[in-house]
Amino acid sequence: MHHFTYKNGALHCEDVSLEAIAAEAGTPVYVYSDATLRRHYGVLADAFTDTDCLIAYAAKANSNLAVLRTLAELGAGADTVSGGEIQRAMHAGIPASKIVFSGVGKTEDEIRIGLEAGIFQFNVESRPELHRISRIAQEIGKTASIAFRVNPHVEAGGHAHISTGAAEHKFGVAWHEAEEFYREAADLPGVDPVGIGVHIGSQIMSLAPLKEAWTRVVGLARTLRENGVNITRLDFGGGLGVPYKPGDDPETPAQYAAAAREVLGDLDVQLILEPGRLIAANAGVLISRVEYVKERDGRTFVVLDAAMNDLIRPAMYSAHHEIAPLREPEAGNTRISVDFVGPICESTDRFAKDRPSTPLKEGDLVAFMTAGAYGAVLSSQYNSRPLVAETLVRGDAWSTVRIRPDFEQMIALERMPDWLDG
Ligand code: LLP
């Protein structure tokens, strides 16, 4: 469910015409829907009303400050994976007491940022990291609440590149070593082992692998409690998938919540969730303009002004995004098969191959649907294309929430060495 619909023949976000945004903000441009963000957060929160649950939105999915602030207003916490994300979340108004810090490579500086802010929890991924956190916490006179992210040896996720729970993946501590790690942590100063974390992948369409992983975690919590480690929190990670194309049928938040409750049984713990895509994906689109329609060797290439640097998911994960014309096609319109491509000199700069589409011409506008998660956050300035702009709609109002840098801003971080000056 989202708030991008045709009204009077033109695609709108809530009550704003996307053509109007494109005309003023230029293209390519991301457009996010406040109502959709709120709805997704609300549906998930409602599904867990009877459970003591912190929804720590995975900031990596879309960390625009306005998006984070919108979610902060709703009471969301944040799952973060860098010092920058911790600072971003706090800057947007998410209290440190709701921030979880995940990630396999936390640097000394990042750990300090988390400790000094007094974040809710560190999800620890290795023994050396445990000792590093313990040492820094002692140095600055703090105690870190920690969970080990365990690797449950359960494979899941929509694409091999976004599956994280198998033994070959770099994530988490080994299942067979987990108990030993908790014993070790219990004896270390500066750290307080209070939780267990798990995250097995992203764009997961079925609950079975999640339930399998959670069940293992619940079993471990019971064992640890019997052995005197007071586990009070379980972090069930993120990963629930979203529909990218007709026919995609992920489990609903209500089914997800029912499964979590079933697995938890009578275990009295606080639950932490780290959803990213579920909240942000359907809340955003990327608008692009057709630059050229190029016919060659029996193919029709629709060359857009958006490129892989603006939306890398098709190039990186063979991801499918529906591509909708901003002008509503008439009923019974003809469809032709086209390749949607960007202008970058790489063959992977192709958004879709042999895609049925209404005929398009130079100047027409299209929207990449379901682009609110892992879209703008993964954008770059490759080919010296300015970073893509972002906008946020609320009802009949909209605002630019990240500007498109001009040339001076694009080069502002670069310096000439002395020997090239003058
Ligand atoms: N928690 C942890 C520890 C994670 O690593 C992730 C995502 C999440 C939560 C949020 O997962 P979600 O609910 O969004 O599935 N760039 C890829 C997705 C990478 C996901 C990485 N980790 C894509 O565009 O499909």
PDB file of C-alpha atoms in Angstrom, residues 56-258:
ATOM      1  CA  ALA A  56      14.705   0.481  15.282  1.00  0.00           C
ATOM      2  CA  TYR A  57      14.339   1.624  11.659  1.00  0.00           C
ATOM      3  CA  ALA A  58      17.375   0.507   9.626  1.00  0.00           C
ATOM      4  CA  ALA A  59      18.708   3.920   8.672  1.00  0.00           C
ATOM      5  CA  LYS A  60      20.779   2.447   5.856  1.00  0.00           C
ATOM      6  CA  ALA A  61      17.611   1.980   3.784  1.00  0.00           C
ATOM      7  CA  ASN A  62      17.005   5.712   3.568  1.00  0.00           C
ATOM      8  CA  SER A  63      18.855   8.017   5.925  1.00  0.00           C
ATOM      9  CA  ASN A  64      17.650  11.352   4.595  1.00  0.00           C
ATOM     10  CA  LEU A  65      17.273  13.590   7.641  1.00  0.00           C
ATOM     11  CA  ALA A  66      13.658  14.437   6.820  1.00  0.00           C
ATOM     12  CA  VAL A  67      12.782  10.754   6.541  1.00  0.00           C
ATOM     13  CA  LEU A  68      14.489  10.049   9.857  1.00  0.00           C
ATOM     14  CA  ARG A  69      12.740  13.011  11.487  1.00  0.00           C
ATOM     15  CA  THR A  70       9.355  11.813  10.206  1.00  0.00           C
ATOM     16  CA  LEU A  71       9.972   8.405  11.760  1.00  0.00           C
ATOM     17  CA  ALA A  72      11.368   9.958  14.943  1.00  0.00           C
ATOM     18  CA  GLU A  73       8.060  11.821  15.342  1.00  0.00           C
ATOM     19  CA  LEU A  74       6.296   8.471  15.264  1.00  0.00           C
ATOM     20  CA  GLY A  75       8.516   7.096  18.012  1.00  0.00           C
ATOM     21  CA  ALA A  76      10.902   5.033  15.912  1.00  0.00           C
ATOM     22  CA  GLY A  77      14.387   4.168  17.034  1.00  0.00           C
ATOM     23  CA  ALA A  78      17.230   3.538  14.613  1.00  0.00           C
ATOM     24  CA  ASP A  79      19.417   0.632  13.665  1.00  0.00           C
ATOM     25  CA  THR A  80      22.704   2.189  12.582  1.00  0.00           C
ATOM     26  CA  VAL A  81      25.878   0.822  11.041  1.00  0.00           C
ATOM     27  CA  SER A  82      28.359   3.682  11.301  1.00  0.00           C
ATOM     28  CA  GLY A  83      29.267   6.656  13.439  1.00  0.00           C
ATOM     29  CA  GLY A  84      27.783   8.808  10.701  1.00  0.00           C
ATOM     30  CA  GLU A  85      24.440   7.044  10.930  1.00  0.00           C
ATOM     31  CA  ILE A  86      24.393   7.375  14.733  1.00  0.00           C
ATOM     32  CA  GLN A  87      25.020  11.113  14.376  1.00  0.00           C
ATOM     33  CA  ARG A  88      22.475  11.435  11.580  1.00  0.00           C
ATOM     34  CA  ALA A  89      19.805   9.623  13.612  1.00  0.00           C
ATOM     35  CA  MET A  90      20.400  11.833  16.644  1.00  0.00           C
ATOM     36  CA  HIS A  91      20.536  14.965  14.483  1.00  0.00           C
ATOM     37  CA  ALA A  92      17.101  14.017  13.155  1.00  0.00           C
ATOM     38  CA  GLY A  93      15.726  13.695  16.673  1.00  0.00           C
ATOM     39  CA  ILE A  94      15.969   9.984  17.386  1.00  0.00           C
ATOM     40  CA  PRO A  95      17.107   9.698  21.011  1.00  0.00           C
ATOM     41  CA  ALA A  96      20.312   7.782  21.741  1.00  0.00           C
ATOM     42  CA  SER A  97      18.254   5.592  24.056  1.00  0.00           C
ATOM     43  CA  LYS A  98      16.585   4.124  20.934  1.00  0.00           C
ATOM     44  CA  ILE A  99      19.701   3.627  18.818  1.00  0.00           C
ATOM     45  CA  VAL A 100      21.217   0.236  18.083  1.00  0.00           C
ATOM     46  CA  PHE A 101      24.699   0.076  16.545  1.00  0.00           C
ATOM     47  CA  SER A 102      25.258  -2.897  14.238  1.00  0.00           C
ATOM     48  CA  GLY A 103      28.053  -3.686  11.787  1.00  0.00           C
ATOM     49  CA  VAL A 104      31.107  -5.915  11.455  1.00  0.00           C
ATOM     50  CA  GLY A 105      33.786  -3.232  11.414  1.00  0.00           C
ATOM     51  CA  LYS A 106      33.115  -0.665  14.127  1.00  0.00           C
ATOM     52  CA  THR A 107      36.140   1.616  14.419  1.00  0.00           C
ATOM     53  CA  GLU A 108      37.473   3.044  17.685  1.00  0.00           C
ATOM     54  CA  ASP A 109      36.051   6.453  16.812  1.00  0.00           C
ATOM     55  CA  GLU A 110      32.647   5.022  15.996  1.00  0.00           C
ATOM     56  CA  ILE A 111      32.529   3.059  19.240  1.00  0.00           C
ATOM     57  CA  ARG A 112      33.393   6.253  21.116  1.00  0.00           C
ATOM     58  CA  ILE A 113      30.595   8.120  19.362  1.00  0.00           C
ATOM     59  CA  GLY A 114      28.136   5.426  20.443  1.00  0.00           C
ATOM     60  CA  LEU A 115      29.414   5.209  24.006  1.00  0.00           C
ATOM     61  CA  GLU A 116      29.553   8.941  24.556  1.00  0.00           C
ATOM     62  CA  ALA A 117      26.032   9.343  23.220  1.00  0.00           C
ATOM     63  CA  GLY A 118      24.850   6.530  25.489  1.00  0.00           C
ATOM     64  CA  ILE A 119      23.174   4.484  22.778  1.00  0.00           C
ATOM     65  CA  PHE A 120      20.753   1.709  23.619  1.00  0.00           C
ATOM     66  CA  GLN A 121      22.793  -1.243  22.408  1.00  0.00           C
ATOM     67  CA  PHE A 122      25.857  -2.397  20.507  1.00  0.00           C
ATOM     68  CA  ASN A 123      25.307  -5.491  18.362  1.00  0.00           C
ATOM     69  CA  VAL A 124      28.724  -7.124  18.625  1.00  0.00           C
ATOM     70  CA  GLU A 125      30.010  -9.225  15.767  1.00  0.00           C
ATOM     71  CA  SER A 126      33.311 -10.683  16.996  1.00  0.00           C
ATOM     72  CA  ARG A 127      35.555 -11.336  20.015  1.00  0.00           C
ATOM     73  CA  PRO A 128      38.059  -8.591  19.102  1.00  0.00           C
ATOM     74  CA  GLU A 129      35.175  -6.140  18.836  1.00  0.00           C
ATOM     75  CA  LEU A 130      33.928  -7.192  22.282  1.00  0.00           C
ATOM     76  CA  HIS A 131      37.337  -6.481  23.772  1.00  0.00           C
ATOM     77  CA  ARG A 132      37.647  -3.179  21.921  1.00  0.00           C
ATOM     78  CA  ILE A 133      34.289  -1.970  23.241  1.00  0.00           C
ATOM     79  CA  SER A 134      35.166  -3.128  26.759  1.00  0.00           C
ATOM     80  CA  ARG A 135      38.485  -1.267  26.693  1.00  0.00           C
ATOM     81  CA  ILE A 136      37.095   2.008  25.305  1.00  0.00           C
ATOM     82  CA  ALA A 137      34.093   1.893  27.670  1.00  0.00           C
ATOM     83  CA  GLN A 138      36.454   1.590  30.640  1.00  0.00           C
ATOM     84  CA  GLU A 139      38.620   4.440  29.344  1.00  0.00           C
ATOM     85  CA  ILE A 140      35.669   6.806  29.283  1.00  0.00           C
ATOM     86  CA  GLY A 141      33.889   5.379  32.291  1.00  0.00           C
ATOM     87  CA  LYS A 142      30.806   3.982  30.546  1.00  0.00           C
ATOM     88  CA  THR A 143      29.137   0.608  30.279  1.00  0.00           C
ATOM     89  CA  ALA A 144      27.870  -0.622  26.936  1.00  0.00           C
ATOM     90  CA  SER A 145      24.740  -2.744  26.745  1.00  0.00           C
ATOM     91  CA  ILE A 146      25.588  -5.388  24.207  1.00  0.00           C
ATOM     92  CA  ALA A 147      24.006  -8.166  22.208  1.00  0.00           C
ATOM     93  CA  PHE A 148      26.004 -10.607  20.162  1.00  0.00           C
ATOM     94  CA  ARG A 149      24.761 -10.884  16.627  1.00  0.00           C
ATOM     95  CA  VAL A 150      24.716 -14.622  16.182  1.00  0.00           C
ATOM     96  CA  ASN A 151      24.995 -16.330  12.847  1.00  0.00           C
ATOM     97  CA  PRO A 152      22.217 -18.936  12.905  1.00  0.00           C
ATOM     98  CA  HIS A 153      23.267 -20.747   9.716  1.00  0.00           C
ATOM     99  CA  VAL A 154      19.934 -20.026   8.086  1.00  0.00           C
ATOM    100  CA  GLU A 155      20.035 -18.829   4.514  1.00  0.00           C
ATOM    101  CA  ALA A 156      17.468 -16.287   3.309  1.00  0.00           C
ATOM    102  CA  GLY A 157      17.097 -13.178   1.237  1.00  0.00           C
ATOM    103  CA  GLY A 158      15.954 -12.162  -2.193  1.00  0.00           C
ATOM    104  CA  HIS A 159      19.371 -12.277  -3.842  1.00  0.00           C
ATOM    105  CA  ALA A 160      22.705 -13.905  -2.977  1.00  0.00           C
ATOM    106  CA  HIS A 161      24.173 -10.439  -2.366  1.00  0.00           C
ATOM    107  CA  ILE A 162      21.672  -9.636   0.377  1.00  0.00           C
ATOM    108  CA  SER A 163      21.706 -12.937   2.269  1.00  0.00           C
ATOM    109  CA  THR A 164      23.714 -12.780   5.494  1.00  0.00           C
ATOM    110  CA  GLY A 165      22.898 -15.698   7.780  1.00  0.00           C
ATOM    111  CA  ALA A 166      24.995 -18.574   6.428  1.00  0.00           C
ATOM    112  CA  ALA A 167      28.363 -19.712   7.794  1.00  0.00           C
ATOM    113  CA  GLU A 168      30.251 -18.349   4.763  1.00  0.00           C
ATOM    114  CA  HIS A 169      29.016 -14.812   5.423  1.00  0.00           C
ATOM    115  CA  LYS A 170      31.149 -12.395   7.405  1.00  0.00           C
ATOM    116  CA  PHE A 171      28.303 -11.499   9.762  1.00  0.00           C
ATOM    117  CA  GLY A 172      27.840 -12.444  13.382  1.00  0.00           C
ATOM    118  CA  VAL A 173      29.581 -14.736  15.830  1.00  0.00           C
ATOM    119  CA  ALA A 174      29.589 -18.466  15.154  1.00  0.00           C
ATOM    120  CA  TRP A 175      26.612 -20.282  16.559  1.00  0.00           C
ATOM    121  CA  HIS A 176      28.734 -22.887  18.354  1.00  0.00           C
ATOM    122  CA  GLU A 177      30.846 -20.192  20.039  1.00  0.00           C
ATOM    123  CA  ALA A 178      27.996 -17.973  21.204  1.00  0.00           C
ATOM    124  CA  GLU A 179      27.639 -19.379  24.736  1.00  0.00           C
ATOM    125  CA  GLU A 180      31.367 -19.073  25.340  1.00  0.00           C
ATOM    126  CA  PHE A 181      31.297 -15.449  24.146  1.00  0.00           C
ATOM    127  CA  TYR A 182      28.493 -14.601  26.566  1.00  0.00           C
ATOM    128  CA  ARG A 183      30.425 -16.148  29.467  1.00  0.00           C
ATOM    129  CA  GLU A 184      33.459 -14.137  28.440  1.00  0.00           C
ATOM    130  CA  ALA A 185      31.453 -10.906  28.150  1.00  0.00           C
ATOM    131  CA  ALA A 186      29.809 -11.447  31.538  1.00  0.00           C
ATOM    132  CA  ASP A 187      33.269 -11.283  33.140  1.00  0.00           C
ATOM    133  CA  LEU A 188      34.498  -8.238  31.217  1.00  0.00           C
ATOM    134  CA  PRO A 189      34.272  -4.695  32.578  1.00  0.00           C
ATOM    135  CA  GLY A 190      32.558  -2.001  30.526  1.00  0.00           C
ATOM    136  CA  VAL A 191      30.121  -4.329  28.794  1.00  0.00           C
ATOM    137  CA  ASP A 192      26.801  -5.733  29.894  1.00  0.00           C
ATOM    138  CA  PRO A 193      25.516  -8.653  27.806  1.00  0.00           C
ATOM    139  CA  VAL A 194      21.751  -8.131  27.768  1.00  0.00           C
ATOM    140  CA  GLY A 195      20.621  -9.250  24.352  1.00  0.00           C
ATOM    141  CA  ILE A 196      20.929 -11.556  21.385  1.00  0.00           C
ATOM    142  CA  GLY A 197      20.713 -10.265  17.816  1.00  0.00           C
ATOM    143  CA  VAL A 198      20.093 -11.952  14.510  1.00  0.00           C
ATOM    144  CA  HIS A 199      19.620 -10.729  10.947  1.00  0.00           C
ATOM    145  CA  ILE A 200      19.659 -13.272   8.145  1.00  0.00           C
ATOM    146  CA  GLY A 201      19.061 -11.222   5.019  1.00  0.00           C
ATOM    147  CA  SER A 202      16.899  -8.769   3.173  1.00  0.00           C
ATOM    148  CA  GLN A 203      13.859  -8.944   0.851  1.00  0.00           C
ATOM    149  CA  ILE A 204      12.726 -12.159   2.573  1.00  0.00           C
ATOM    150  CA  MET A 205       9.331 -13.214   1.232  1.00  0.00           C
ATOM    151  CA  SER A 206       8.507 -16.149   3.503  1.00  0.00           C
ATOM    152  CA  LEU A 207       8.442 -16.393   7.267  1.00  0.00           C
ATOM    153  CA  ALA A 208       9.927 -19.902   7.431  1.00  0.00           C
ATOM    154  CA  PRO A 209      13.629 -18.938   7.507  1.00  0.00           C
ATOM    155  CA  LEU A 210      12.942 -16.083   9.912  1.00  0.00           C
ATOM    156  CA  LYS A 211      11.073 -18.386  12.284  1.00  0.00           C
ATOM    157  CA  GLU A 212      13.874 -20.918  12.090  1.00  0.00           C
ATOM    158  CA  ALA A 213      16.486 -18.307  13.003  1.00  0.00           C
ATOM    159  CA  TRP A 214      14.340 -16.733  15.751  1.00  0.00           C
ATOM    160  CA  THR A 215      13.608 -20.147  17.247  1.00  0.00           C
ATOM    161  CA  ARG A 216      17.314 -20.809  17.565  1.00  0.00           C
ATOM    162  CA  VAL A 217      17.775 -17.425  19.231  1.00  0.00           C
ATOM    163  CA  VAL A 218      14.955 -18.048  21.720  1.00  0.00           C
ATOM    164  CA  GLY A 219      16.530 -21.416  22.593  1.00  0.00           C
ATOM    165  CA  LEU A 220      19.868 -19.726  23.167  1.00  0.00           C
ATOM    166  CA  ALA A 221      18.234 -17.079  25.381  1.00  0.00           C
ATOM    167  CA  ARG A 222      16.712 -19.778  27.582  1.00  0.00           C
ATOM    168  CA  THR A 223      20.027 -21.621  27.861  1.00  0.00           C
ATOM    169  CA  LEU A 224      21.913 -18.452  28.710  1.00  0.00           C
ATOM    170  CA  ARG A 225      19.383 -17.505  31.355  1.00  0.00           C
ATOM    171  CA  GLU A 226      19.714 -20.938  32.922  1.00  0.00           C
ATOM    172  CA  ASN A 227      23.447 -20.283  33.051  1.00  0.00           C
ATOM    173  CA  GLY A 228      23.092 -16.939  34.784  1.00  0.00           C
ATOM    174  CA  VAL A 229      23.362 -14.542  31.814  1.00  0.00           C
ATOM    175  CA  ASN A 230      20.389 -12.229  32.150  1.00  0.00           C
ATOM    176  CA  ILE A 231      19.135 -11.862  28.588  1.00  0.00           C
ATOM    177  CA  THR A 232      16.389  -9.220  28.573  1.00  0.00           C
ATOM    178  CA  ARG A 233      16.267  -8.255  24.881  1.00  0.00           C
ATOM    179  CA  LEU A 234      16.055 -10.122  21.597  1.00  0.00           C
ATOM    180  CA  ASP A 235      16.803  -8.331  18.341  1.00  0.00           C
ATOM    181  CA  PHE A 236      15.028 -10.149  15.503  1.00  0.00           C
ATOM    182  CA  GLY A 237      16.662  -7.979  12.806  1.00  0.00           C
ATOM    183  CA  GLY A 238      15.026  -6.693   9.645  1.00  0.00           C
ATOM    184  CA  GLY A 239      14.525  -8.339   6.308  1.00  0.00           C
ATOM    185  CA  LEU A 240      10.807  -8.597   5.588  1.00  0.00           C
ATOM    186  CA  GLY A 241      10.340  -8.206   1.841  1.00  0.00           C
ATOM    187  CA  VAL A 242       8.108  -5.857  -0.138  1.00  0.00           C
ATOM    188  CA  PRO A 243       6.308  -6.284  -3.477  1.00  0.00           C
ATOM    189  CA  TYR A 244       8.397  -4.903  -6.333  1.00  0.00           C
ATOM    190  CA  LYS A 245       6.237  -6.282  -9.124  1.00  0.00           C
ATOM    191  CA  PRO A 246       2.760  -7.690  -9.629  1.00  0.00           C
ATOM    192  CA  GLY A 247       2.649 -11.179  -8.187  1.00  0.00           C
ATOM    193  CA  ASP A 248       5.184 -10.522  -5.434  1.00  0.00           C
ATOM    194  CA  ASP A 249       3.417 -11.582  -2.287  1.00  0.00           C
ATOM    195  CA  PRO A 250       5.435 -11.036   0.884  1.00  0.00           C
ATOM    196  CA  GLU A 251       4.081 -11.904   4.303  1.00  0.00           C
ATOM    197  CA  THR A 252       2.229  -9.067   5.992  1.00  0.00           C
ATOM    198  CA  PRO A 253       3.404  -7.268   9.133  1.00  0.00           C
ATOM    199  CA  ALA A 254       0.486  -8.906  10.988  1.00  0.00           C
ATOM    200  CA  GLN A 255       1.647 -12.392   9.958  1.00  0.00           C
ATOM    201  CA  TYR A 256       5.206 -11.413  10.801  1.00  0.00           C
ATOM    202  CA  ALA A 257       4.148 -10.234  14.270  1.00  0.00           C
ATOM    203  CA  ALA A 258       2.097 -13.384  14.862  1.00  0.00           C
TER     204      ALA A 258
END
